[in-house]
Each structure stands twice: as structure tokens, then as C-alpha cells.
């Protein structure tokens, strides 16, 4: 009886209404006093706007909103403006076209696109792509309507609507696993039992990223700028002294949890937007070097949750002296693209021309035209980006004393602003020898 | 002394046999890129599926058995459909190609 009660509590109400009336989109969700005003509210979130005020990144225009709507960086050299969803010109080899663009994952119908407002935008929200467990992705495909507009289809079937509920991992990963040009390319983590202790314990994304009125808390990834203004951190669940061992707890003041508990990373390590490689379908993609989740090691740096933002570098600010800084792990990425010799700034790219013919400069020219840039001098160059490393959490394989405090340890103490003598002391087994010897005795 | 040497030879032979047998048992991993031409799953609760890919280099049809939940899920909700280009790794086990890696090449 208790179990039946639990099952009933999970059942989303209103199914009889959907059975009788079918599903028409957000208006159905808001009918009969359920979820009133939610569609309008959703239009003001990062998932719809792909932008927000960004107070912690240097060098940005005050008052302007930033995000994948308008950013340029070398993981995604385009953005929603210059590389919006469109029909890519036919491959000269096959004569076939295809649909592609940065905003393919936007939860609208593309007619009402990133940041749009009003009743049409509200009606265009694809609630079910995030909330249905039986969504049919054959319906979420781009196509051209009778007037030639590119439309993103949606599954508004009764079957999908009847499976509505809290988002599962799959709902989130539909978009978040294939960002940056392919599966596990951008962030390089697989949220799976084998690779993350939270997944192993049955937790889903929204257990930590628990939305408040569709505003999703995020961390302080130096390269993930837009946020809904609310943040998530390990300490939300794990207290500030999470270990039984007092020595480990003392580390928490200057060492982020991720540093020990996320010892590996993965995904793209480098990408070249100046050199596109033809794929099996005869379309071109930027040449990319990529590794699996857990295949690469992070780089460690002081981070005070503010970001240095320069044309050739996006990464953490912080220092040992500053008490608000802690040592964090980062996935490091290097991207090659065209910079404007006149201004030194990174130029953006419309992917349609190079995708079809491999001509990267034609993509730069198309983007410049869209942005009204008349004079520029493209020169190739590299940009280094530090991505936050906040998934692939492990308990069993967490770093322990000797992983850092040894001559061949993972931390470069000199780069972390420690003096030579301090480094000598910090990389000596005397720091932990007695303690680990005791532990070893207990283990065996 | 002779007994000790005999035991040594037998142990060495056993190790060699195990190494050799192990090498035979470990199937080679094959890699390919191809378009999906057919997906066969036997219902929403199916724990296995057959996917036929057309190798883009050779044009040959290759059928692989897919057992991992994540990919099966993508077949069931049609995130992976006929026509999608796939990067696949598989091993030949008991005469069947068993998928070890099955991902769409496309991203956003």
C-alpha cells in the first residue's frame, strides 16, 4: 500500500485532460489552472535566451547580455547569430543538403527563436523535449515549411504528453552530450554509473541542478558564462567539513572538492577551424582531436570565480595570496581560428560555407557580413580555454596525499606560486608517511 | 633438482599456453564509419538490437549487435535513426559483431 502511494505520488496529474483533449503545447500545460504563467516565465531563462548578464568575466560591455547567442570562442567559432539553424548548401560531391546550426538545440520551433518574446514564442516552447520520457525524436527534425522557412519540428503527440514528468538524465543529455560538434566533444564527461559517483547512486542531473521556476543553477565554469543567477556547488549537499579525516578537511579552505574528486577529464583537446576535414557524408567539419571521458588529465590553477577574457585566453583568475581563491582542476582546450590582424580580436564563422566546401575564409566572410564588419584582415591563431571540470566525480579513485605531495605529483607547486623551498617540503613523503603507514596497516 | 626443473618447464608452458589462449580469446577491435540502413529492436523493453551499417569506405553492409542501454535507448526514442552516420567499434564474438562504441558523428 505504501509502495502504491509512492507510485501514485510520482504520477503527473492531468492525464485525463490530455487523454480527452490531446496536447497542444504550453497552453495544455497551463490549462485548468496548472502551471499558469510558466511559458512566459520560461522565456526569461538562459535555456530560452541563450544569454544573461555576466558579472564575473572581464572585458565585457556593461549592461549587455552574453551567452551562446552571441559569444565567439574557439570551441564554437560560430554562435546563434552567425551560425543559426539553416539549410547547408549542397555538397558539390553528393548534391545533398542538410540542416545544421548552433541553435539546433533551442527549445523553440526556430520561427520563434533564441530570445524571442510574445504569445507566439510562448506557444512555440517545446516543453516535452525536456519533460517527456517518451519523446519521439523523429518529429524533432528541421524542415522547410511551405513558405521556405526553416522550422524545427516537435513531438506534441498524446503519447509523449502522457509521459510528462521531472527531467531525467536522458532529457538533459539530448542536447548537453553533443554540444561542440559531437558526442562528448565539448565537456567530455559521460554522466553514467561507470564514470560518476552521483550517477552510480541513482542521482539525475536535476537533483543537483535543481531548477527554481525553470531557472537552472550552474557552477562557475570559466567558459560557461550565461547563468540564471543561481548557483550550485558541492557544499549545497556536502558540508564544509565533509571528511572524517581532519587533515583532509583542512585542505577544503584552499583546495576545491573537484581537485581531488575529479582527477580525470576528456573530450576535445584541440580543434582547428582554419582547416576543415571532409567526412564520410562529404560535408566538412572543423578538424578536431578528441579523447574519451576519463582519458585526459586536468590542469590545476587558482580560481576566485572571476574570469580572464582575452582574445587568446579564456580562463581562471585568482592567486595564492587571495583568500577567496582555491585550486581547481580544469579541462584545457586549444582552438585555432582566424583573428583580425587590425583589432587582434577573434573573428566568428558561419559554418554553412565551410561545411559544404571546406572554405573556412568564406565562413568568416559570411559571418562578417551578418555582423556588419566591413574591414578585417584574417590571420590564423590559437586560443587557450580553461573549461570547468565538475563532473566525472569519484570517491574511490579520488586523489590522496601522495598524488600531490610527491616529486611526480599532479600539482605543479611552482606554477601555483609556491617558492622552491616550499615545493621541496610539500613534495616530501614525510608529510604523510606516518599517517599512510597506519592506514596501510589497518587496510591489510 | 630434476623435479624442480620439470616443474619450472611445466609452469612456463602453462603461462605460454594461457597467454596464447588469451590472445585467441580476445577478439580484434574493428572500427568503421557508416550510415545506418536498418535497426531491428524487438519492442520497447528489448535488451538487444541489430543495427546494419553501410561502410562509407567499402560500401559493404555490416550488422552489429548492440547491447548497451544508452544506445538502445537512442534507438527506441529515435535519436538514432536510419540515415544517421555512425562511428562504430565492434568485436567479433562467436561469429557476431558486438558493438563496443556506437555514436553519431554529428553534433550541433
Coordinates of C-alpha atoms in Angstrom, one line a residue:
Chain A
X1 CA 0.0 0.0 0.0
X2 CA 2.9 2.3 0.9
X3 CA 4.6 1.4 -2.4
X4 CA 1.4 2.1 -4.3
X5 CA 1.3 5.5 -2.6
X6 CA 4.8 6.3 -3.7
X7 CA 4.0 5.3 -7.3
X8 CA 0.8 7.5 -7.2
X9 CA 2.8 10.4 -5.9
X10 CA 5.1 10.2 -9.0
X11 CA 2.2 10.1 -11.4
X12 CA 1.8 13.5 -13.1
X13 CA -1.7 14.8 -12.7
X14 CA -3.9 15.9 -15.6
X15 CA -3.5 12.8 -17.7
X16 CA -7.3 12.5 -18.1
X17 CA -7.4 16.0 -19.5
X18 CA -4.7 15.2 -22.1
X19 CA -6.4 11.9 -23.0
X20 CA -9.6 13.9 -23.7
X21 CA -8.2 17.0 -25.4
X22 CA -4.8 15.9 -26.8
X23 CA -1.7 18.1 -26.4
X24 CA -1.4 21.5 -28.0
X25 CA 1.8 22.7 -26.4
X26 CA 2.3 25.0 -23.4
X27 CA -1.4 26.0 -23.5
X28 CA -2.2 22.5 -22.4
X29 CA 0.3 22.7 -19.6
X30 CA -1.3 25.9 -18.4
X31 CA -4.9 24.7 -18.8
X32 CA -7.2 24.2 -15.8
X33 CA -5.1 26.3 -13.5
X34 CA -2.0 24.0 -13.9
X35 CA 1.4 25.8 -14.4
X36 CA -0.1 29.3 -15.0
X37 CA 2.3 31.8 -16.4
X38 CA 5.0 29.2 -16.8
X39 CA 5.5 29.7 -20.6
X40 CA 6.1 33.5 -20.2
X41 CA 8.4 32.9 -17.2
X42 CA 10.4 30.4 -19.3
X43 CA 11.1 33.0 -22.0
X44 CA 13.3 34.8 -19.4
X45 CA 15.6 31.9 -18.7
X46 CA 19.0 31.0 -20.2
X47 CA 17.6 27.9 -21.9
X48 CA 15.4 30.2 -24.0
X49 CA 17.6 33.3 -24.3
X50 CA 21.0 31.6 -24.5
X51 CA 22.3 34.7 -22.8
X52 CA 22.3 36.6 -19.5
X53 CA 24.1 39.3 -17.6
X54 CA 27.7 38.1 -16.9
X55 CA 29.2 39.9 -13.9
X56 CA 32.2 37.7 -13.4
X57 CA 34.0 37.9 -16.7
X58 CA 36.4 40.8 -17.6
X59 CA 36.3 42.8 -20.8
X60 CA 32.6 42.6 -21.5
X61 CA 30.3 45.5 -22.3
X62 CA 28.4 46.6 -19.2
X63 CA 24.7 46.0 -19.4
X64 CA 25.0 43.7 -22.3
X65 CA 23.9 40.0 -22.1
X66 CA 26.3 37.2 -23.2
X67 CA 25.9 33.6 -24.0
X68 CA 26.0 31.1 -26.9
X69 CA 23.6 33.6 -28.6
X70 CA 26.4 36.0 -29.3
X71 CA 29.7 34.7 -27.9
X72 CA 32.7 33.7 -30.1
X73 CA 35.4 31.4 -28.8
X74 CA 37.3 28.5 -30.4
X75 CA 35.3 25.6 -29.2
X76 CA 32.3 27.0 -31.1
X77 CA 33.6 29.6 -33.5
X78 CA 30.1 30.5 -34.5
X79 CA 27.1 31.4 -32.4
X80 CA 23.3 31.6 -32.7
X81 CA 23.5 34.8 -34.7
X82 CA 26.1 34.0 -37.4
X83 CA 25.6 30.3 -37.5
X84 CA 21.8 29.9 -36.9
X85 CA 20.0 26.8 -38.0
X86 CA 19.8 26.8 -41.7
X87 CA 20.0 24.5 -44.8
X88 CA 23.6 24.0 -45.6
X89 CA 24.4 24.4 -49.3
X90 CA 24.6 21.2 -51.2
X91 CA 27.8 19.3 -51.1
X92 CA 29.5 19.6 -54.6
X93 CA 30.2 15.8 -54.3
X94 CA 26.8 14.4 -53.4
X95 CA 24.4 17.3 -54.3
X96 CA 22.7 16.8 -51.0
X97 CA 21.9 19.5 -48.4
X98 CA 21.5 19.2 -44.7
X99 CA 20.2 21.3 -41.8
X100 CA 22.7 22.5 -39.1
X101 CA 23.3 25.4 -36.8
X102 CA 24.2 26.3 -33.2
X103 CA 20.6 26.8 -32.1
X104 CA 19.5 23.3 -33.2
X105 CA 19.1 22.6 -29.5
X106 CA 17.0 25.7 -28.7
X107 CA 13.7 24.5 -27.3
X108 CA 11.6 26.6 -29.7
X109 CA 10.4 25.9 -33.2
X110 CA 13.1 28.2 -34.9
X111 CA 10.3 30.6 -36.1
X112 CA 10.2 31.7 -32.5
X113 CA 13.9 31.6 -31.9
X114 CA 16.5 32.4 -29.3
X115 CA 15.4 35.3 -27.1
X116 CA 12.0 35.8 -28.8
X117 CA 9.1 37.1 -26.8
X118 CA 5.3 37.3 -27.0
X119 CA 2.5 34.9 -27.4
X120 CA 3.9 33.1 -30.5
X121 CA 7.2 32.5 -28.6
X122 CA 5.2 31.1 -25.6
X123 CA 3.3 28.8 -27.9
X124 CA 6.5 27.6 -29.6
X125 CA 8.1 26.3 -26.4
X126 CA 8.9 22.6 -26.6
X127 CA 8.1 21.6 -23.0
X128 CA 8.1 17.9 -23.8
X129 CA 11.6 17.7 -25.1
X130 CA 12.8 18.3 -21.5
X131 CA 9.8 16.7 -19.6
X132 CA 8.6 13.7 -21.6
X133 CA 10.1 10.2 -21.2
X134 CA 8.5 9.0 -24.4
X135 CA 9.5 11.8 -26.8
X136 CA 9.8 10.6 -30.5
X137 CA 12.9 12.4 -31.9
X138 CA 11.8 11.6 -35.5
X139 CA 9.5 14.6 -35.0
X140 CA 12.2 16.9 -33.8
X141 CA 13.9 17.4 -37.1
X142 CA 14.4 20.6 -39.1
X143 CA 12.5 21.0 -42.3
X144 CA 11.3 23.8 -44.6
X145 CA 7.7 24.8 -44.5
X146 CA 5.6 25.8 -47.5
X147 CA 6.9 29.4 -47.4
X148 CA 10.6 28.2 -47.3
X149 CA 11.2 29.0 -43.6
X150 CA 13.3 26.5 -41.7
X151 CA 11.2 25.0 -38.9
X152 CA 12.3 22.8 -36.0
X153 CA 9.7 20.1 -35.6
X154 CA 8.4 19.0 -32.2
X155 CA 6.7 15.9 -30.8
X156 CA 3.3 17.1 -29.5
X157 CA 1.7 13.7 -29.6
X158 CA -0.6 12.5 -26.8
X159 CA 1.8 9.6 -26.1
X160 CA 4.7 12.0 -25.4
X161 CA 2.5 14.3 -23.3
X162 CA 1.2 11.4 -21.2
X163 CA 4.8 10.6 -20.2
X164 CA 5.4 14.0 -18.8
X165 CA 7.4 14.4 -15.6
X166 CA 10.6 15.6 -14.0
X167 CA 13.5 15.6 -16.5
X168 CA 15.6 12.5 -16.5
X169 CA 19.3 12.3 -17.4
X170 CA 18.3 11.5 -21.0
X171 CA 16.3 14.7 -21.4
X172 CA 19.3 16.8 -20.4
X173 CA 21.8 14.8 -22.4
X174 CA 19.8 15.1 -25.6
X175 CA 21.4 18.5 -26.0
X176 CA 24.2 18.6 -23.5
X177 CA 26.1 15.4 -24.6
X178 CA 26.5 16.5 -28.2
X179 CA 27.4 20.2 -27.8
X180 CA 30.6 21.4 -29.5
X181 CA 30.4 19.2 -32.6
X182 CA 29.7 15.7 -31.5
X183 CA 29.1 13.3 -28.6
X184 CA 31.2 14.2 -25.5
X185 CA 33.2 16.7 -27.5
X186 CA 32.8 19.9 -25.6
X187 CA 32.7 18.9 -21.9
X188 CA 34.0 15.4 -22.3
X189 CA 32.1 13.8 -19.5
X190 CA 29.8 10.8 -19.6
X191 CA 27.2 11.0 -16.8
X192 CA 27.0 7.3 -16.3
X193 CA 27.2 4.8 -13.4
X194 CA 30.7 3.8 -14.6
X195 CA 32.1 7.3 -14.6
X196 CA 30.3 9.4 -11.9
X197 CA 29.6 8.5 -8.3
X198 CA 26.4 10.6 -8.3
X199 CA 25.1 8.7 -11.3
X200 CA 26.1 5.4 -9.6
X201 CA 23.9 6.4 -6.7
X202 CA 20.9 6.9 -9.0
X203 CA 21.0 10.7 -9.0
X204 CA 19.8 12.6 -12.1
X205 CA 21.1 16.0 -13.3
X206 CA 18.3 18.0 -11.7
X207 CA 19.0 16.6 -8.3
X208 CA 22.0 19.0 -8.2
X209 CA 20.9 21.4 -10.9
X210 CA 17.5 21.8 -9.2
X211 CA 15.5 24.3 -11.1
X212 CA 13.6 27.2 -9.4
X213 CA 10.9 28.4 -11.8
X214 CA 12.9 26.9 -14.7
X215 CA 16.0 28.8 -13.7
X216 CA 18.7 26.2 -13.5
X217 CA 21.6 26.5 -11.1
X218 CA 25.1 26.2 -12.6
X219 CA 28.6 26.4 -11.3
X220 CA 31.3 28.8 -12.1
X221 CA 32.9 27.3 -15.2
X222 CA 35.2 30.0 -16.7
X223 CA 33.9 29.2 -20.1
X224 CA 30.2 28.9 -19.3
X225 CA 29.2 32.5 -19.0
X226 CA 25.4 32.7 -19.1
X227 CA 23.6 31.8 -15.9
X228 CA 20.1 32.1 -14.4
X229 CA 21.7 33.9 -11.5
X230 CA 21.5 30.9 -9.1
X231 CA 24.5 28.7 -8.4
X232 CA 25.1 25.1 -7.5
X233 CA 28.1 23.8 -5.5
X234 CA 29.3 20.7 -3.8
X235 CA 28.7 22.3 -0.4
X236 CA 25.0 22.6 -1.1
X237 CA 24.8 18.9 -0.1
X238 CA 28.2 18.1 1.4
X239 CA 29.0 20.2 4.4
X240 CA 32.2 22.3 4.7
X241 CA 34.0 19.5 6.7
X242 CA 32.9 16.5 4.7
X243 CA 35.7 14.1 5.6
X244 CA 36.3 12.1 8.8
X245 CA 39.9 13.0 8.5
X246 CA 40.7 16.4 9.9
X247 CA 43.8 16.8 7.6
X248 CA 41.6 16.4 4.5
X249 CA 39.1 18.9 5.9
X250 CA 41.8 21.4 6.4
X251 CA 42.5 21.2 2.7
X252 CA 39.0 22.4 1.8
X253 CA 39.8 26.0 2.6
X254 CA 42.2 26.2 -0.3
X255 CA 41.5 23.2 -2.4
X256 CA 38.2 22.8 -4.3
X257 CA 36.4 19.4 -3.8
X258 CA 36.8 18.8 -7.6
X259 CA 40.6 18.9 -7.4
X260 CA 40.8 15.6 -5.5
X261 CA 37.4 14.1 -6.6
X262 CA 37.7 14.7 -10.3
X263 CA 41.1 13.5 -11.3
X264 CA 40.4 12.9 -14.9
X265 CA 38.7 14.7 -17.8
X266 CA 38.0 14.1 -21.5
X267 CA 36.5 15.4 -24.8
X268 CA 38.1 17.6 -27.4
X269 CA 41.6 18.7 -26.6
X270 CA 42.1 20.8 -29.7
X271 CA 40.2 22.0 -32.7
X272 CA 41.2 23.8 -35.9
X273 CA 38.6 26.0 -37.6
X274 CA 41.0 27.1 -40.3
X275 CA 41.3 23.5 -41.6
X276 CA 38.1 21.6 -42.2
X277 CA 38.1 17.9 -42.8
X278 CA 35.8 16.1 -45.2
X279 CA 33.7 13.4 -43.5
X280 CA 32.1 10.3 -44.8
X281 CA 29.0 12.2 -45.9
X282 CA 31.2 14.5 -47.9
X283 CA 30.4 17.5 -45.7
X284 CA 33.2 19.2 -43.8
X285 CA 33.8 19.6 -40.1
X286 CA 36.5 21.5 -38.2
X287 CA 39.5 19.2 -37.7
X288 CA 39.2 18.0 -34.1
X289 CA 41.3 16.0 -31.7
X290 CA 39.2 14.3 -29.1
X291 CA 39.6 11.8 -26.3
X292 CA 37.1 9.8 -24.3
X293 CA 35.7 10.7 -20.8
X294 CA 38.5 10.0 -18.3
X295 CA 41.2 9.8 -20.9
X296 CA 43.0 13.1 -20.2
X297 CA 44.3 14.8 -17.1
X298 CA 43.2 18.3 -15.9
X299 CA 45.4 21.3 -15.3
X300 CA 45.3 23.0 -11.9
X301 CA 45.0 26.7 -11.2
X302 CA 44.0 29.2 -8.5
X303 CA 40.4 30.4 -9.2
X304 CA 38.4 33.1 -7.5
X305 CA 35.3 32.5 -9.7
X306 CA 36.2 35.5 -12.0
X307 CA 37.4 35.1 -15.5
X308 CA 40.3 36.5 -17.5
X309 CA 38.9 37.0 -21.0
X310 CA 41.4 37.9 -23.8
X311 CA 41.4 37.1 -27.5
X312 CA 43.9 34.3 -27.0
X313 CA 43.0 33.2 -23.5
X314 CA 39.8 32.4 -21.5
X315 CA 40.5 31.1 -18.1
X316 CA 40.5 31.5 -14.3
X317 CA 41.7 34.5 -12.3
X318 CA 42.9 34.1 -8.8
X319 CA 46.1 33.7 -6.8
X320 CA 47.5 32.0 -3.8
X321 CA 47.6 35.3 -1.9
X322 CA 43.9 35.9 -2.4
X323 CA 42.0 34.1 0.3
X324 CA 38.9 33.8 -1.9
X325 CA 40.9 31.7 -4.4
X326 CA 41.1 27.9 -4.3
X327 CA 42.9 25.4 -6.5
X328 CA 40.5 23.9 -9.1
X329 CA 41.0 21.4 -11.9
X330 CA 40.3 22.5 -15.5
X331 CA 39.9 20.8 -18.8
X332 CA 42.3 22.6 -21.0
X333 CA 41.5 23.1 -24.7
X334 CA 43.2 24.8 -27.5
X335 CA 41.4 26.1 -30.6
X336 CA 42.8 27.6 -33.8
X337 CA 40.7 30.1 -35.8
X338 CA 41.0 33.4 -37.6
X339 CA 41.8 36.6 -35.7
X340 CA 41.5 40.1 -37.1
X341 CA 45.0 41.5 -37.6
X342 CA 43.6 45.1 -37.3
X343 CA 42.0 44.6 -33.9
X344 CA 43.5 41.4 -32.5
X345 CA 40.0 40.1 -31.9
X346 CA 38.8 36.6 -32.7
X347 CA 36.6 36.5 -35.8
X348 CA 33.5 34.4 -35.9
X349 CA 32.4 32.0 -38.6
X350 CA 29.2 31.0 -40.4
X351 CA 29.7 27.2 -40.7
X352 CA 27.5 26.9 -43.8
X353 CA 30.1 27.7 -46.5
X354 CA 33.0 25.6 -45.0
X355 CA 30.6 22.7 -44.2
X356 CA 29.7 22.5 -47.8
X357 CA 33.1 23.2 -49.5
X358 CA 35.7 23.3 -46.7
X359 CA 36.4 27.0 -47.4
X360 CA 36.9 28.4 -43.9
X361 CA 37.5 32.0 -45.0
X362 CA 34.2 32.0 -46.9
X363 CA 32.6 31.2 -43.5
X364 CA 34.5 34.2 -41.9
X365 CA 33.3 36.5 -44.7
X366 CA 29.7 35.4 -44.3
X367 CA 29.8 36.0 -40.6
X368 CA 31.4 39.4 -41.0
X369 CA 28.6 40.3 -43.5
X370 CA 25.9 39.3 -40.9
X371 CA 27.6 41.3 -38.2
X372 CA 28.3 44.4 -40.5
X373 CA 32.1 44.1 -40.2
X374 CA 33.3 45.6 -43.5
X375 CA 37.1 45.7 -42.9
X376 CA 39.1 42.9 -41.4
X377 CA 42.3 41.0 -42.0
X378 CA 42.1 37.4 -41.1
X379 CA 45.2 35.7 -39.7
X380 CA 45.2 32.3 -38.1
X381 CA 46.0 32.0 -34.4
X382 CA 45.4 29.9 -31.3
X383 CA 43.2 30.5 -28.2
X384 CA 43.6 28.5 -24.9
X385 CA 40.4 27.9 -22.9
X386 CA 40.0 26.5 -19.4
X387 CA 36.8 24.6 -19.0
X388 CA 35.5 23.9 -15.5
X389 CA 35.8 20.2 -14.6
X390 CA 32.8 19.4 -12.4
X391 CA 31.5 16.0 -13.4
X392 CA 33.2 12.5 -13.5
X393 CA 33.1 12.7 -9.7
X394 CA 34.8 9.7 -7.9
X395 CA 35.0 8.7 -4.3
X396 CA 37.1 5.5 -4.7
X397 CA 39.7 7.0 -7.2
X398 CA 39.9 10.4 -5.5
X399 CA 43.4 11.8 -5.2
X400 CA 45.1 11.2 -1.9
X401 CA 48.2 12.5 -0.1
X402 CA 50.9 11.1 -2.4
X403 CA 49.2 12.0 -5.6
X404 CA 50.0 15.7 -4.9
X405 CA 52.7 15.6 -2.3
X406 CA 55.4 13.8 -4.2
X407 CA 58.1 14.7 -6.8
X408 CA 56.0 13.3 -9.6
X409 CA 52.7 14.6 -8.2
X410 CA 49.9 16.1 -10.2
X411 CA 50.3 19.6 -8.8
X412 CA 52.9 21.9 -10.1
X413 CA 53.6 23.8 -6.9
X414 CA 55.9 26.3 -8.6
X415 CA 53.2 27.3 -11.1
X416 CA 50.8 27.6 -8.2
X417 CA 53.0 30.3 -6.7
X418 CA 54.9 28.3 -4.1
X419 CA 58.6 29.0 -3.5
X420 CA 61.3 26.4 -4.3
X421 CA 61.8 25.6 -0.6
X422 CA 58.1 25.3 -0.1
X423 CA 57.8 22.9 -3.0
X424 CA 60.6 20.8 -1.6
X425 CA 58.7 20.5 1.7
X426 CA 55.4 19.9 0.0
X427 CA 56.6 17.1 -2.2
X428 CA 58.2 15.1 0.6
X429 CA 56.8 11.8 1.9
X430 CA 57.5 12.9 5.4
X431 CA 54.2 14.9 5.2
X432 CA 52.1 11.8 5.0
X433 CA 54.3 8.9 5.7
X434 CA 53.2 8.0 9.3
X435 CA 49.6 8.5 8.5
X436 CA 49.6 6.4 5.4
X437 CA 51.6 3.7 7.1
X438 CA 48.9 3.4 9.8
X439 CA 46.2 3.3 7.2
X440 CA 48.0 0.6 5.3
X441 CA 48.2 -1.5 8.5
X442 CA 44.5 -1.1 9.0
X443 CA 43.7 -2.0 5.4
X444 CA 45.6 -5.2 5.5
Chain B
X1 CA 66.8 -30.9 -8.9
X2 CA 65.3 -32.6 -11.9
X3 CA 61.9 -32.3 -10.4
X4 CA 62.4 -28.6 -9.8
X5 CA 63.4 -28.1 -13.4
X6 CA 60.4 -30.1 -14.6
X7 CA 58.0 -28.0 -12.5
X8 CA 59.6 -24.9 -13.9
X9 CA 59.1 -26.1 -17.5
X10 CA 55.5 -27.0 -16.9
X11 CA 54.8 -23.7 -15.3
X12 CA 56.5 -21.8 -18.2
X13 CA 54.5 -23.9 -20.7
X14 CA 51.3 -23.2 -18.8
X15 CA 52.0 -19.5 -18.8
X16 CA 52.7 -19.5 -22.6
X17 CA 49.5 -21.5 -23.2
X18 CA 47.5 -19.1 -21.1
X19 CA 49.0 -16.1 -22.9
X20 CA 48.4 -17.7 -26.3
X21 CA 44.9 -18.8 -25.4
X22 CA 44.2 -15.4 -24.0
X23 CA 45.3 -13.8 -27.3
X24 CA 42.9 -16.0 -29.3
X25 CA 40.0 -15.3 -27.0
X26 CA 40.5 -11.5 -27.2
X27 CA 38.8 -10.5 -30.4
X28 CA 40.3 -7.8 -32.5
X29 CA 38.5 -4.5 -32.3
X30 CA 37.2 -3.3 -35.7
X31 CA 36.5 0.4 -36.5
X32 CA 34.2 1.8 -39.1
X33 CA 32.1 4.8 -40.1
X34 CA 28.9 4.1 -41.8
X35 CA 25.3 5.1 -42.4
X36 CA 22.5 3.3 -40.6
X37 CA 20.4 1.3 -43.1
X38 CA 18.4 -0.8 -40.7
X39 CA 17.7 -1.0 -37.0
X40 CA 15.9 -4.1 -35.5
X41 CA 14.7 -4.0 -31.9
X42 CA 12.1 -6.3 -30.6
X43 CA 9.9 -4.0 -28.6
X44 CA 10.2 -1.2 -26.0
X45 CA 11.8 -3.5 -23.4
X46 CA 14.3 -5.1 -25.7
X47 CA 17.8 -5.5 -24.2
X48 CA 19.5 -6.0 -27.5
X49 CA 19.2 -4.8 -31.1
X50 CA 20.7 -5.3 -34.5
X51 CA 21.9 -2.4 -36.5
X52 CA 23.1 -2.6 -40.1
X53 CA 25.6 0.0 -41.3
X54 CA 26.8 0.7 -44.8
X55 CA 30.5 1.2 -44.5
X56 CA 31.3 4.5 -46.1
X57 CA 34.7 3.4 -47.3
X58 CA 33.9 0.0 -48.8
X59 CA 30.1 0.2 -49.3
X60 CA 29.7 -3.2 -47.6
X61 CA 26.9 -3.8 -45.2
X62 CA 27.9 -4.7 -41.6
X63 CA 25.4 -5.9 -39.0
X64 CA 26.4 -5.2 -35.4
X65 CA 24.7 -6.4 -32.2
X66 CA 24.0 -3.5 -29.8
X67 CA 23.6 -4.3 -26.1
X68 CA 24.4 -1.1 -24.2
X69 CA 21.4 0.6 -22.6
X70 CA 22.4 4.1 -23.7
X71 CA 22.4 3.2 -27.4
X72 CA 19.3 1.0 -27.1
X73 CA 17.6 4.0 -25.6
X74 CA 18.6 6.1 -28.6
X75 CA 17.2 3.5 -31.0
X76 CA 13.9 3.4 -29.0
X77 CA 13.2 7.1 -28.9
X78 CA 14.7 7.5 -32.4
X79 CA 17.6 9.8 -31.5
X80 CA 19.4 7.4 -33.8
X81 CA 17.5 6.6 -37.0
X82 CA 18.1 5.2 -40.5
X83 CA 20.3 7.6 -42.4
X84 CA 22.4 8.8 -39.5
X85 CA 26.1 8.5 -39.8
X86 CA 27.7 6.4 -37.1
X87 CA 31.2 5.9 -35.8
X88 CA 31.3 2.3 -34.6
X89 CA 33.8 0.0 -32.9
X90 CA 32.9 -3.7 -32.6
X91 CA 34.5 -7.1 -31.7
X92 CA 33.8 -10.4 -33.4
X93 CA 32.5 -12.8 -30.7
X94 CA 31.2 -16.2 -31.6
X95 CA 30.9 -15.1 -35.2
X96 CA 28.8 -12.0 -34.3
X97 CA 29.9 -8.4 -34.4
X98 CA 29.3 -7.0 -30.9
X99 CA 29.2 -3.2 -30.7
X100 CA 31.6 -1.6 -28.2
X101 CA 31.1 2.0 -29.3
X102 CA 28.2 3.4 -31.4
X103 CA 27.9 7.1 -31.7
X104 CA 26.5 9.6 -34.2
X105 CA 29.3 11.6 -35.9
X106 CA 27.2 14.7 -36.0
X107 CA 26.9 17.3 -33.2
X108 CA 25.2 20.6 -33.0

